[in-house]
Tab-separated table of C-alpha atoms and ligand atoms in Angstrom:
chain	number	residue	atom	x	y	z
W	1474	UNK	CA	7.265	-6.040	-28.037
W	1475	UNK	CA	8.102	-4.053	-24.957
W	1476	UNK	CA	11.442	-3.444	-24.084
W	1477	UNK	CA	12.815	-1.670	-21.114
W	1478	UNK	CA	12.691	0.019	-18.412
W	1479	UNK	CA	12.774	-3.173	-16.355
W	1480	UNK	CA	10.311	-2.551	-14.275
W	1481	UNK	CA	6.942	-4.280	-15.049
W	1482	UNK	CA	6.321	-6.802	-17.936
W	1483	UNK	CA	3.167	-4.573	-18.877
W	1484	UNK	CA	5.352	-1.033	-19.296
W	1485	UNK	CA	7.783	-0.574	-21.752
W	1486	UNK	CA	8.910	0.799	-25.041
W	1487	UNK	CA	7.317	0.009	-28.557
W	1488	UNK	CA	8.633	1.737	-31.364
W	1489	UNK	CA	10.273	4.623	-29.348
W	1490	UNK	CA	7.421	5.283	-27.180
W	1491	UNK	CA	6.234	3.559	-23.427
W	1492	UNK	CA	3.302	2.033	-23.417
W	1493	UNK	CA	1.078	0.793	-20.561
W	1494	UNK	CA	0.232	-2.669	-22.405
W	1495	UNK	CA	-0.693	-1.637	-26.019
W	1496	UNK	CA	-1.878	1.852	-24.876
W	1497	UNK	CA	0.740	4.694	-25.774
W	1498	UNK	CA	1.138	6.889	-22.826
W	1499	UNK	CA	0.721	10.354	-24.803
W	1500	UNK	CA	-2.320	8.909	-25.667
W	1501	UNK	CA	-3.540	8.907	-22.334
W	1502	UNK	CA	-2.070	12.402	-22.024
W	1503	UNK	CA	-4.409	13.921	-24.758
W	1504	UNK	CA	-7.140	11.896	-23.295
W	1505	UNK	CA	-7.205	12.699	-19.699
W	1506	UNK	CA	-4.234	15.129	-19.101
W	1507	UNK	CA	-1.740	15.606	-16.501
W	1508	UNK	CA	-0.518	14.493	-14.318
W	1509	UNK	CA	-2.229	10.878	-14.418
W	1510	UNK	CA	-1.713	7.395	-12.684
W	1511	UNK	CA	-1.798	4.759	-15.029
W	1512	UNK	CA	-1.865	0.995	-14.218
W	1513	UNK	CA	-1.903	-1.847	-15.900
W	1514	UNK	CA	-4.444	-4.358	-15.412
W	1515	UNK	CA	-2.282	-7.457	-16.655
W	1516	UNK	CA	0.217	-6.875	-14.395
W	1517	UNK	CA	-2.472	-6.446	-11.226
W	1518	UNK	CA	-3.357	-9.780	-12.354
W	1519	UNK	CA	-0.198	-11.256	-12.342
W	1520	UNK	CA	1.070	-10.046	-9.476
W	1521	UNK	CA	-2.126	-11.721	-7.508
W	1522	UNK	CA	-1.223	-14.849	-9.257
W	1523	UNK	CA	2.029	-14.855	-8.024
W	1524	UNK	CA	0.995	-14.880	-4.697
W	1525	UNK	CA	-1.454	-16.999	-5.043
W	1526	UNK	CA	-0.235	-19.928	-7.232
W	1527	UNK	CA	2.615	-21.386	-4.605
W	1528	UNK	CA	-0.195	-22.326	-2.357
W	1529	UNK	CA	-1.666	-24.765	-4.356
W	1530	UNK	CA	-4.598	-25.897	-2.572
W	1531	UNK	CA	-3.325	-25.100	1.162
W	1532	UNK	CA	-5.952	-23.043	2.696
W	1533	UNK	CA	-4.959	-19.457	2.591
W	1534	UNK	CA	-6.253	-16.135	1.765
W	1535	UNK	CA	-4.432	-13.259	0.678
W	1536	UNK	CA	-5.484	-9.829	1.991
W	1537	UNK	CA	-4.486	-7.130	0.089
W	1538	UNK	CA	-3.572	-4.144	1.981
W	1539	UNK	CA	-5.851	-1.910	0.609
W	1540	UNK	CA	-3.711	1.593	1.946
W	1541	UNK	CA	-1.493	0.877	-1.252
W	1542	UNK	CA	-3.815	1.728	-3.852
W	1543	UNK	CA	-7.951	1.760	-3.067
W	1544	UNK	CA	-9.366	2.849	-6.108
W	1545	UNK	CA	-12.220	0.926	-6.511
W	1546	UNK	CA	-11.285	-0.227	-9.707
W	1547	UNK	CA	-8.469	-2.055	-8.134
W	1548	UNK	CA	-10.078	-3.222	-5.012
W	1549	UNK	CA	-12.866	-4.330	-7.049
W	1550	UNK	CA	-10.248	-6.274	-9.480
W	1551	UNK	CA	-8.469	-8.202	-6.641
W	1552	UNK	CA	-11.650	-8.968	-5.131
W	1553	UNK	CA	-12.502	-10.885	-8.441
W	1554	UNK	CA	-9.888	-12.627	-8.167
W	1555	UNK	CA	-10.333	-13.870	-4.801
W	1556	UNK	CA	-8.790	-11.503	-2.511
W	1557	UNK	CA	-9.753	-10.335	0.619
W	1558	UNK	CA	-8.397	-6.979	2.472
W	1559	UNK	CA	-6.573	-5.565	5.162
W	1560	UNK	CA	-8.133	-2.627	6.057
W	1561	UNK	CA	-7.092	0.082	8.783
W	1562	UNK	CA	-10.078	2.190	9.189
W	1563	UNK	CA	-13.733	2.391	8.886
W	1564	UNK	CA	-13.291	4.794	5.527
W	1565	UNK	CA	-11.332	1.477	4.026
W	1566	UNK	CA	-14.103	-1.198	5.035
W	1567	UNK	CA	-16.474	1.315	3.380
W	1568	UNK	CA	-14.528	1.677	-0.200
W	1569	UNK	CA	-13.602	-1.906	-0.040
W	1570	UNK	CA	-17.391	-2.790	0.320
W	1571	UNK	CA	-18.197	-0.092	-2.294
W	1572	UNK	CA	-15.911	-2.097	-4.992
W	1573	UNK	CA	-18.093	-5.171	-3.910
W	1574	UNK	CA	-15.505	-6.607	-1.553
W	1575	UNK	CA	-16.456	-9.517	0.995
W	1576	UNK	CA	-16.475	-8.333	4.664
W	1577	UNK	CA	-15.969	-12.136	5.471
W	1578	UNK	CA	-12.390	-11.773	3.938
W	1579	UNK	CA	-11.540	-8.461	5.593
W	1580	UNK	CA	-8.554	-8.153	8.412
W	1581	UNK	CA	-8.802	-4.627	10.325
W	1582	UNK	CA	-5.537	-3.810	11.332
W	1583	UNK	CA	-4.220	-0.294	13.267
W	1584	UNK	CA	-3.355	0.562	16.464
W	1585	UNK	CA	-6.233	3.774	16.712
W	1586	UNK	CA	-9.660	1.636	16.324
W	1587	UNK	CA	-12.218	4.226	17.056
W	1588	UNK	CA	-15.392	2.882	18.815
W	1589	UNK	CA	-17.815	3.757	15.489
W	1590	UNK	CA	-15.559	1.600	13.521
W	1591	UNK	CA	-15.342	-1.484	15.325
W	1592	UNK	CA	-19.105	-0.913	15.264
W	1593	UNK	CA	-19.634	-0.468	11.794
W	1594	UNK	CA	-16.947	-3.617	11.489
W	1595	UNK	CA	-19.241	-5.654	13.861
W	1596	UNK	CA	-22.077	-4.930	11.765
W	1597	UNK	CA	-20.476	-6.306	8.254
W	1598	UNK	CA	-18.816	-9.078	9.819
W	1599	UNK	CA	-15.826	-9.075	9.144
W	1600	UNK	CA	-13.421	-12.016	9.113
W	1601	UNK	CA	-11.139	-10.657	12.437
W	1602	UNK	CA	-10.225	-7.572	13.972
W	1603	UNK	CA	-5.989	-7.745	13.993
W	1604	UNK	CA	-5.869	-6.215	18.016
W	1605	UNK	CA	-2.971	-4.161	18.583
W	1606	UNK	CA	-3.086	-3.416	22.513
W	1607	UNK	CA	-5.019	-4.711	25.940
W	1608	UNK	CA	-6.765	-1.306	25.889
W	1609	UNK	CA	-7.996	-2.241	22.021
W	1610	UNK	CA	-8.758	-5.759	23.582
W	1611	UNK	CA	-11.139	-4.580	26.508
W	1612	UNK	CA	-12.991	-2.080	23.983
W	1613	UNK	CA	-13.810	-4.669	21.560
W	1614	UNK	CA	-14.794	-7.023	24.028
W	1615	UNK	CA	-17.265	-4.469	25.796
W	1616	UNK	CA	-18.731	-3.617	22.785
W	1617	UNK	CA	-19.299	-7.313	21.078
W	1618	UNK	CA	-20.726	-8.453	24.516
W	1619	UNK	CA	-22.930	-5.967	24.516
W	1620	UNK	CA	-24.189	-6.636	21.580
W	1621	UNK	CA	-24.449	-10.027	22.678
W	1622	UNK	CA	-22.224	-11.539	19.983
W	1623	UNK	CA	-18.703	-12.654	19.633
W	1624	UNK	CA	-15.733	-10.601	17.816
W	1625	UNK	CA	-13.392	-12.492	16.145
W	1626	UNK	CA	-9.446	-11.245	16.853
W	1627	UNK	CA	-6.043	-12.349	16.957
W	1628	UNK	CA	-3.217	-10.512	18.304
W	1629	UNK	CA	-0.726	-8.282	16.326
W	1630	UNK	CA	2.591	-9.490	17.987
W	1631	UNK	CA	5.665	-7.301	17.663
W	1632	UNK	CA	8.461	-9.836	16.773
W	1633	UNK	CA	11.472	-7.435	17.158
W	1634	UNK	CA	13.029	-8.384	14.359
W	1635	UNK	CA	14.796	-5.829	11.803
W	1636	UNK	CA	13.713	-5.653	8.467
W	1637	UNK	CA	16.382	-3.711	7.231
W	1638	UNK	CA	14.317	-1.137	5.815
W	1639	UNK	CA	13.801	2.610	6.029
W	1640	UNK	CA	13.307	3.797	9.724
W	1641	UNK	CA	9.487	5.241	8.692
W	1642	UNK	CA	8.309	1.851	7.404
W	1643	UNK	CA	9.820	-0.401	9.805
W	1644	UNK	CA	6.955	-1.700	12.246
W	1645	UNK	CA	8.013	-4.979	14.035
W	1646	UNK	CA	10.856	-3.592	16.040
W	1647	UNK	CA	10.459	-2.931	19.877
W	1648	UNK	CA	10.567	0.199	19.994
W	1649	UNK	CA	7.704	0.760	17.159
W	1650	UNK	CA	4.007	1.495	18.463
W	1651	UNK	CA	3.036	-1.414	16.309
W	1652	UNK	CA	1.491	-4.869	17.816
W	1653	UNK	CA	1.797	-5.949	21.204
W	1654	UNK	CA	4.912	-6.515	22.990
W	1655	UNK	CA	6.368	-10.101	22.278
W	1656	UNK	CA	6.763	-11.039	26.105
W	1657	UNK	CA	3.098	-9.938	26.953
W	1658	UNK	CA	1.647	-11.450	23.803
W	1659	UNK	CA	1.015	-14.843	25.960
W	1660	UNK	CA	-0.824	-13.270	29.083
W	1661	UNK	CA	-2.585	-11.171	26.902
W	1662	UNK	CA	-3.994	-14.089	24.775
W	1663	UNK	CA	-4.743	-15.629	28.617
W	1664	UNK	CA	-6.797	-12.551	29.265
W	1665	UNK	CA	-8.478	-12.613	25.905
W	1666	UNK	CA	-9.661	-16.336	26.729
W	1667	UNK	CA	-11.659	-14.854	29.696
W	1668	UNK	CA	-13.482	-11.974	28.361
W	1669	UNK	CA	-16.815	-12.194	27.178
W	1670	UNK	CA	-17.853	-11.191	23.725
W	1671	UNK	CA	-14.423	-12.374	21.838
W	1672	UNK	CA	-13.147	-15.223	19.799
W	1673	UNK	CA	-9.697	-16.118	19.639
W	1674	UNK	CA	-9.222	-16.705	15.818
W	1675	UNK	CA	-5.890	-16.029	14.883
W	1676	UNK	CA	-2.098	-14.295	15.120
W	1677	UNK	CA	-0.623	-11.967	13.131
W	1678	UNK	CA	2.745	-9.760	12.645
W	1679	UNK	CA	3.351	-7.409	10.197
W	1680	UNK	CA	6.866	-6.361	10.612
W	1681	UNK	CA	7.622	-3.516	7.864
W	1682	UNK	CA	7.494	-2.757	4.003
W	1683	UNK	CA	10.023	-2.644	1.115
W	1684	UNK	CA	11.697	-5.512	2.902
W	1685	UNK	CA	14.015	-6.775	-0.078
W	1686	UNK	CA	15.394	-10.010	1.750
W	1687	UNK	CA	13.736	-13.415	2.908
W	1688	UNK	CA	15.210	-13.640	6.478
W	1689	UNK	CA	13.331	-11.400	8.343
W	1690	UNK	CA	10.149	-12.979	7.536
W	1691	UNK	CA	11.467	-16.367	8.518
W	1692	UNK	CA	13.129	-15.111	11.926
W	1693	UNK	CA	9.627	-13.186	12.791
W	1694	UNK	CA	7.635	-16.380	11.749
W	1695	UNK	CA	10.078	-18.779	13.753
W	1696	UNK	CA	9.332	-16.386	16.921
W	1697	UNK	CA	5.052	-16.641	16.117
W	1698	UNK	CA	5.238	-20.340	15.504
W	1699	UNK	CA	7.043	-20.711	19.188
W	1700	UNK	CA	4.183	-18.549	20.699
W	1701	UNK	CA	1.709	-20.495	18.732
W	1702	UNK	CA	3.095	-23.823	20.165
W	1703	UNK	CA	2.851	-22.066	23.923
W	1704	UNK	CA	-0.483	-20.805	23.451
W	1705	UNK	CA	-1.517	-24.686	22.450
W	1706	UNK	CA	-0.353	-25.944	25.751
W	1707	UNK	CA	-2.818	-23.426	26.861
W	1708	UNK	CA	-5.560	-25.071	25.242
W	1709	UNK	CA	-5.858	-21.991	22.710
W	1710	UNK	CA	-5.919	-23.270	19.217
W	1711	UNK	CA	-5.894	-20.905	16.270
W	1712	UNK	CA	-7.629	-21.167	12.678
W	1713	UNK	CA	-5.567	-18.874	10.609
W	1714	UNK	CA	-1.456	-17.407	11.158
W	1715	UNK	CA	-1.280	-13.725	9.506
W	1716	UNK	CA	2.123	-13.308	8.045
W	1717	UNK	CA	1.695	-9.630	7.459
W	1718	UNK	CA	2.757	-7.913	3.961
W	1719	UNK	CA	6.218	-6.001	3.569
W	1720	UNK	CA	7.720	-8.004	0.081
W	1721	UNK	CA	9.535	-5.575	-1.610
W	1722	UNK	CA	9.691	-4.531	-5.171
W	1723	UNK	CA	12.468	-3.114	-7.248
W	1724	UNK	CA	12.467	0.329	-7.660
W	1725	UNK	CA	16.269	0.790	-9.082
W	1726	UNK	CA	18.633	-1.927	-8.949
W	1727	UNK	CA	17.201	-3.602	-5.368
W	1728	UNK	CA	16.754	-7.251	-6.106
W	1729	UNK	CA	13.792	-8.553	-3.898
W	1730	UNK	CA	12.546	-12.250	-4.284
W	1731	UNK	CA	10.088	-13.159	-6.528
W	1732	UNK	CA	6.438	-13.303	-4.643
W	1733	UNK	CA	6.743	-16.918	-5.720
W	1734	UNK	CA	10.128	-17.642	-3.739
W	1735	UNK	CA	8.936	-15.615	-0.701
W	1736	UNK	CA	5.421	-17.637	-0.495
W	1737	UNK	CA	7.691	-20.835	-1.315
W	1738	UNK	CA	9.565	-20.025	1.692
W	1739	UNK	CA	7.285	-19.175	4.244
W	1740	UNK	CA	5.320	-23.024	3.529
W	1741	UNK	CA	8.697	-24.614	3.643
W	1742	UNK	CA	8.938	-23.098	7.073
W	1743	UNK	CA	5.167	-23.853	8.105
W	1744	UNK	CA	5.642	-27.430	7.179
W	1745	UNK	CA	2.471	-29.147	7.250
W	1746	UNK	CA	0.741	-26.913	9.719
W	1747	UNK	CA	-3.233	-27.081	9.106
W	1748	UNK	CA	-4.090	-23.516	9.988
W	1749	UNK	CA	-5.355	-20.914	7.103
W	1750	UNK	CA	-2.379	-18.624	6.030
W	1751	UNK	CA	-3.225	-14.987	5.480
W	1752	UNK	CA	-0.877	-12.538	4.131
W	1753	UNK	CA	-1.530	-8.943	3.594
W	1754	UNK	CA	0.838	-7.864	0.610
W	1755	UNK	CA	0.368	-4.271	-0.768
W	1756	UNK	CA	3.233	-2.666	-2.311
W	1757	UNK	CA	3.971	-6.384	-4.350
W	1758	UNK	CA	1.056	-6.294	-5.942
W	1759	UNK	CA	0.197	-2.836	-6.940
W	1760	UNK	CA	3.722	-1.062	-7.037
W	1761	UNK	CA	5.394	-1.751	-10.171
W	1762	UNK	CA	1.532	-1.674	-11.998
W	1763	UNK	CA	1.693	1.909	-12.312
W	1764	UNK	CA	3.332	4.948	-13.599
W	1765	UNK	CA	2.539	8.942	-12.673
W	1766	UNK	CA	2.572	10.111	-16.170
W	1767	UNK	CA	3.641	13.978	-15.902
W	1768	UNK	CA	4.531	16.663	-18.284
W	1769	UNK	CA	7.905	19.086	-18.198
W	1770	UNK	CA	6.225	22.680	-17.827
W	1771	UNK	CA	9.593	24.506	-17.716
W	1772	UNK	CA	13.206	23.983	-17.585
W	1773	UNK	CA	15.149	26.327	-15.691
W	1774	UNK	CA	18.632	25.403	-16.226
W	1775	UNK	CA	21.007	27.515	-13.898
W	1776	UNK	CA	24.541	27.835	-12.562
W	1777	UNK	CA	24.423	25.510	-9.600
W	1778	UNK	CA	21.339	23.066	-10.989
W	1779	UNK	CA	18.993	22.798	-13.202
W	1780	UNK	CA	15.617	22.179	-12.861
W	1781	UNK	CA	13.102	20.451	-14.941
W	1782	UNK	CA	9.480	21.870	-13.582
W	1783	UNK	CA	6.472	18.981	-13.957
W	1784	UNK	CA	3.169	19.125	-13.281
W	1785	UNK	CA	3.278	16.496	-10.847
W	1786	UNK	CA	4.214	17.494	-7.259
W	1787	UNK	CA	5.113	15.987	-3.807
W	1788	UNK	CA	0.760	16.483	-3.154
W	1789	UNK	CA	0.570	13.723	-6.016
W	1790	UNK	CA	3.560	11.291	-4.849
W	1791	UNK	CA	4.998	12.241	-1.689
W	1792	UNK	CA	7.486	9.119	-1.484
W	1793	UNK	CA	10.483	10.915	-2.495
W	1794	UNK	CA	9.682	14.111	0.161
W	1795	UNK	CA	8.783	11.831	2.776
W	1796	UNK	CA	11.153	8.575	2.669
W	1797	UNK	CA	13.910	10.161	-0.206
W	1798	UNK	CA	12.339	7.323	-1.953
W	1799	UNK	CA	13.915	6.746	-5.419
W	1800	UNK	CA	11.499	5.913	-8.285
W	1801	UNK	CA	13.091	5.697	-11.916
W	1802	UNK	CA	11.761	8.877	-14.241
W	1803	UNK	CA	12.073	8.011	-17.624
W	1804	UNK	CA	11.062	9.946	-20.853
W	1805	UNK	CA	7.613	8.979	-22.613
W	1806	UNK	CA	9.558	9.627	-26.266
W	1807	UNK	CA	13.151	9.673	-25.894
W	1808	UNK	CA	14.843	11.620	-28.524
W	1809	UNK	CA	18.551	11.365	-29.629
W	1810	UNK	CA	19.249	14.905	-27.818
W	1811	UNK	CA	22.075	16.168	-25.350
W	1812	UNK	CA	20.966	14.755	-21.968
W	1813	UNK	CA	21.832	16.899	-19.199
W	1814	UNK	CA	21.735	16.772	-15.133
W	1815	UNK	CA	17.931	17.547	-14.280
W	1816	UNK	CA	16.511	18.323	-10.567
W	1817	UNK	CA	13.179	16.717	-11.512
W	1818	UNK	CA	10.880	19.122	-9.188
W	1819	UNK	CA	7.352	19.955	-9.014
W	1820	UNK	CA	5.385	23.557	-8.910
W	1821	UNK	CA	4.784	23.149	-4.715
W	1822	UNK	CA	6.388	25.913	-2.314
W	1823	UNK	CA	8.435	23.365	-0.500
W	1824	UNK	CA	11.885	23.082	-1.242
W	1825	UNK	CA	11.100	19.472	-0.316
W	1826	UNK	CA	9.391	19.219	-3.320
W	1827	UNK	CA	11.069	16.995	-5.872
W	1828	UNK	CA	10.171	13.738	-7.465
W	1829	UNK	CA	14.030	12.946	-8.478
W	1830	UNK	CA	17.714	14.384	-8.163
W	1831	UNK	CA	20.396	14.368	-10.485
W	1832	UNK	CA	18.896	12.606	-13.328
W	1833	UNK	CA	20.465	12.599	-16.702
W	1834	UNK	CA	17.803	12.987	-19.142
W	1835	UNK	CA	17.371	15.057	-22.835
W	1836	UNK	CA	14.337	17.147	-22.117
W	1837	UNK	CA	12.649	19.851	-23.591
W	1838	UNK	CA	9.231	22.066	-22.396
W	1839	UNK	CA	6.042	20.022	-23.205
W	1840	UNK	CA	7.815	16.908	-23.112
W	1841	UNK	CA	6.039	13.949	-20.948
W	1842	UNK	CA	7.813	11.842	-18.296
W	1843	UNK	CA	7.054	8.598	-16.597
W	1844	UNK	CA	7.863	8.192	-12.898
W	1845	UNK	CA	8.022	4.678	-12.684
W	1846	UNK	CA	6.862	2.181	-9.765
W	1847	UNK	CA	4.207	4.925	-8.852
W	1848	UNK	CA	1.562	2.029	-8.228
W	1849	UNK	CA	1.934	1.846	-4.286
W	1850	UNK	CA	1.446	4.650	-2.140
W	1851	UNK	CA	1.360	7.326	-4.750
W	1852	UNK	CA	-2.589	7.900	-5.075
W	1853	UNK	CA	-3.608	6.890	-1.758
W	1854	UNK	CA	-0.736	9.326	0.070
W	1855	UNK	CA	-1.827	12.076	-2.442
W	1856	UNK	CA	-2.816	15.657	-0.798
W	1857	UNK	CA	-4.841	19.059	-1.834
W	1858	UNK	CA	-1.609	20.865	-0.628
W	1859	UNK	CA	-1.272	24.606	-2.304
W	1860	UNK	CA	-4.939	24.224	-3.322
W	1861	UNK	CA	-3.943	21.178	-6.077
W	1862	UNK	CA	-6.613	19.257	-7.267
W	1863	UNK	CA	-5.466	15.507	-7.454
W	1864	UNK	CA	-4.512	13.473	-10.549
W	1865	UNK	CA	-6.814	11.335	-12.723
W	1866	UNK	CA	-6.354	7.709	-12.528
W	1867	UNK	CA	-6.654	5.261	-15.409
W	1868	UNK	CA	-6.574	1.925	-16.000
W	1869	UNK	CA	-5.105	0.042	-19.364
W	1870	UNK	CA	-6.621	-3.804	-20.267
W	1871	UNK	CA	-5.014	-4.290	-23.393
W	1872	UNK	CA	-5.820	-2.234	-26.069
W	1873	UNK	CA	-8.269	-0.027	-23.881
W	1874	UNK	CA	-8.067	2.361	-21.492
W	1875	UNK	CA	-10.866	3.314	-18.618
W	1876	UNK	CA	-10.598	6.334	-16.231
W	1877	UNK	CA	-11.176	4.951	-13.072
W	1878	UNK	CA	-11.167	8.387	-11.101
W	1879	UNK	CA	-11.671	11.875	-12.714
W	1880	UNK	CA	-9.300	14.627	-12.069
W	1881	UNK	CA	-10.113	16.440	-9.050
W	1882	UNK	CA	-12.277	19.860	-9.444
W	1883	UNK	CA	-10.575	23.080	-7.632
W	1884	UNK	CA	-14.406	23.668	-6.543
W	1885	UNK	CA	-14.995	20.636	-4.942
W	1886	UNK	CA	-11.604	21.150	-2.587
W	1887	UNK	CA	-13.530	23.824	-0.751
W	1888	UNK	CA	-17.130	22.996	-1.367
W	1889	UNK	CA	-17.476	21.811	2.406
W	1890	UNK	CA	-16.164	25.247	3.752
W	1891	UNK	CA	-17.846	28.379	5.276
W	1892	UNK	CA	-17.237	31.648	5.674
W	1893	UNK	CA	-17.631	33.452	8.892
W	1894	UNK	CA	-20.381	35.604	9.473
W	1895	UNK	CA	-19.862	39.422	8.861
W	1896	UNK	CA	-20.019	41.473	11.428
W	1897	UNK	CA	-19.033	38.660	13.867
W	1898	UNK	CA	-22.232	37.617	15.675
W	1899	UNK	CA	-21.768	36.877	19.583
Y	642	LIG	N1	-0.393	-4.877	6.625
Y	642	LIG	C1	-0.035	-3.902	7.371
Y	642	LIG	C2	-0.664	-4.139	8.950
Y	642	LIG	C3	0.179	-2.738	7.044
Y	642	LIG	O1	0.071	-1.745	8.181
Y	642	LIG	C4	1.116	-2.449	5.796
Y	642	LIG	C5	1.345	-1.308	5.410
Y	642	LIG	C6	0.773	-3.522	4.833
Y	642	LIG	C7	0.052	-4.733	5.192
Y	642	LIG	C8	1.362	-3.458	3.495
Y	642	LIG	O2	2.902	-3.517	3.485
Y	642	LIG	P1	3.393	-3.758	2.227
Y	642	LIG	O3	3.092	-5.251	1.567
Y	642	LIG	O4	2.777	-2.891	1.192
Y	642	LIG	O5	4.607	-3.467	2.235
Y	642	LIG	N2	3.809	4.816	2.964
Y	642	LIG	C9	5.135	3.619	2.832
Y	642	LIG	C10	4.387	2.084	3.314
Y	642	LIG	C11	3.969	2.397	4.317
Y	642	LIG	C12	3.384	0.714	4.821
Y	642	LIG	C13	2.123	0.959	6.029
Y	642	LIG	N3	1.426	-0.412	6.154
Y	642	LIG	C14	5.559	3.923	1.449
Y	642	LIG	O6	5.113	4.553	0.544
Y	642	LIG	O7	6.943	3.264	0.866
């Protein structure tokens, strides 16, 4: 029986040791070292079903937002469950295909699609471009027309609703760079209708991330449906409605709706419309399926603050430094020792390099800690700052552990670099 912390059904304590499914985390640290991201296959699978089940037989497609965690193992797992993908670069498309994903289930979002990325997506036959500006629309039209094909497009509209989340991850307000302004969308659809090389298939929005209540999603949907009705009067019918991602998860004491309740609320508002419904969840599929396993290197108690220096840093998990995000940090093997107030920090040379502030923990040097809810935007946002090789990644499946990404080797980090000729050659 797994008990607390309550972030995930499949991650919890058994006989005093934190386990992912049936595997105690010290076993993973011994096999692969730290820092290491560890994911639960059962949790990933359960999360996917939680989104897909409420759709029943209604036509729908879940397009997992690959940016949340783009490890090939995870993309492959979702692809096998029937998932499509929301991508934002040619690189993500290559990853999805390398993982066995189906290009015909890929939607391509993002404000800055390059010519080569558009060409790659057309070559591979993606489902749809989520177009974010008039200039992009013209670009896709001219590339496709030159090739004498039609590119499937939807406009990403910016419904100007407040998702009430961190400003850096709000995307559906009129002052954000994303999407086409709501008041311009109708005219741009008419323009698209007249351009060569385009086939209008849908409409799309994505209003932000880590949204923990349903009303902003419904406000956006209401606006979207109003626009869809106007388009119908123009003879512009749509095949799909893409309602984006953004459902939040529990990091601390948030109480986001369960995915099932969120989907049901959307479906209730959609009534008996016939379009295929696309969702682009990222965080809610992977966030609480993963932890970042790290080891305490040094304890440095001091007069002002007590620092616990761990071997994971802001380059491994950027969210605390970038958004002041909270991640629970728990001992892998809690003891009966005395607790103290600790700053959990990494070895990187920045004062912003912290994983958690003021955590009450009983710590000894060498202890293992788990940074919870690290499955989304953890590894995928990691960097090599301070020439730190990026962490390993493992997936637990029952009592089996699969290393799905080897720890990076330092030599690989500068393998592409060259010294200047000496003496200078001019
Ligand atoms: N669709 C589009 C077009 C997106 O831009 C995103 C995320 C998603 C779907 C998935 O959103 P989700 O379901 O994961 O909320 N790095 C930040 C989050 C940035 C989200 C960017 N876009 C973080 O760590 O909180």
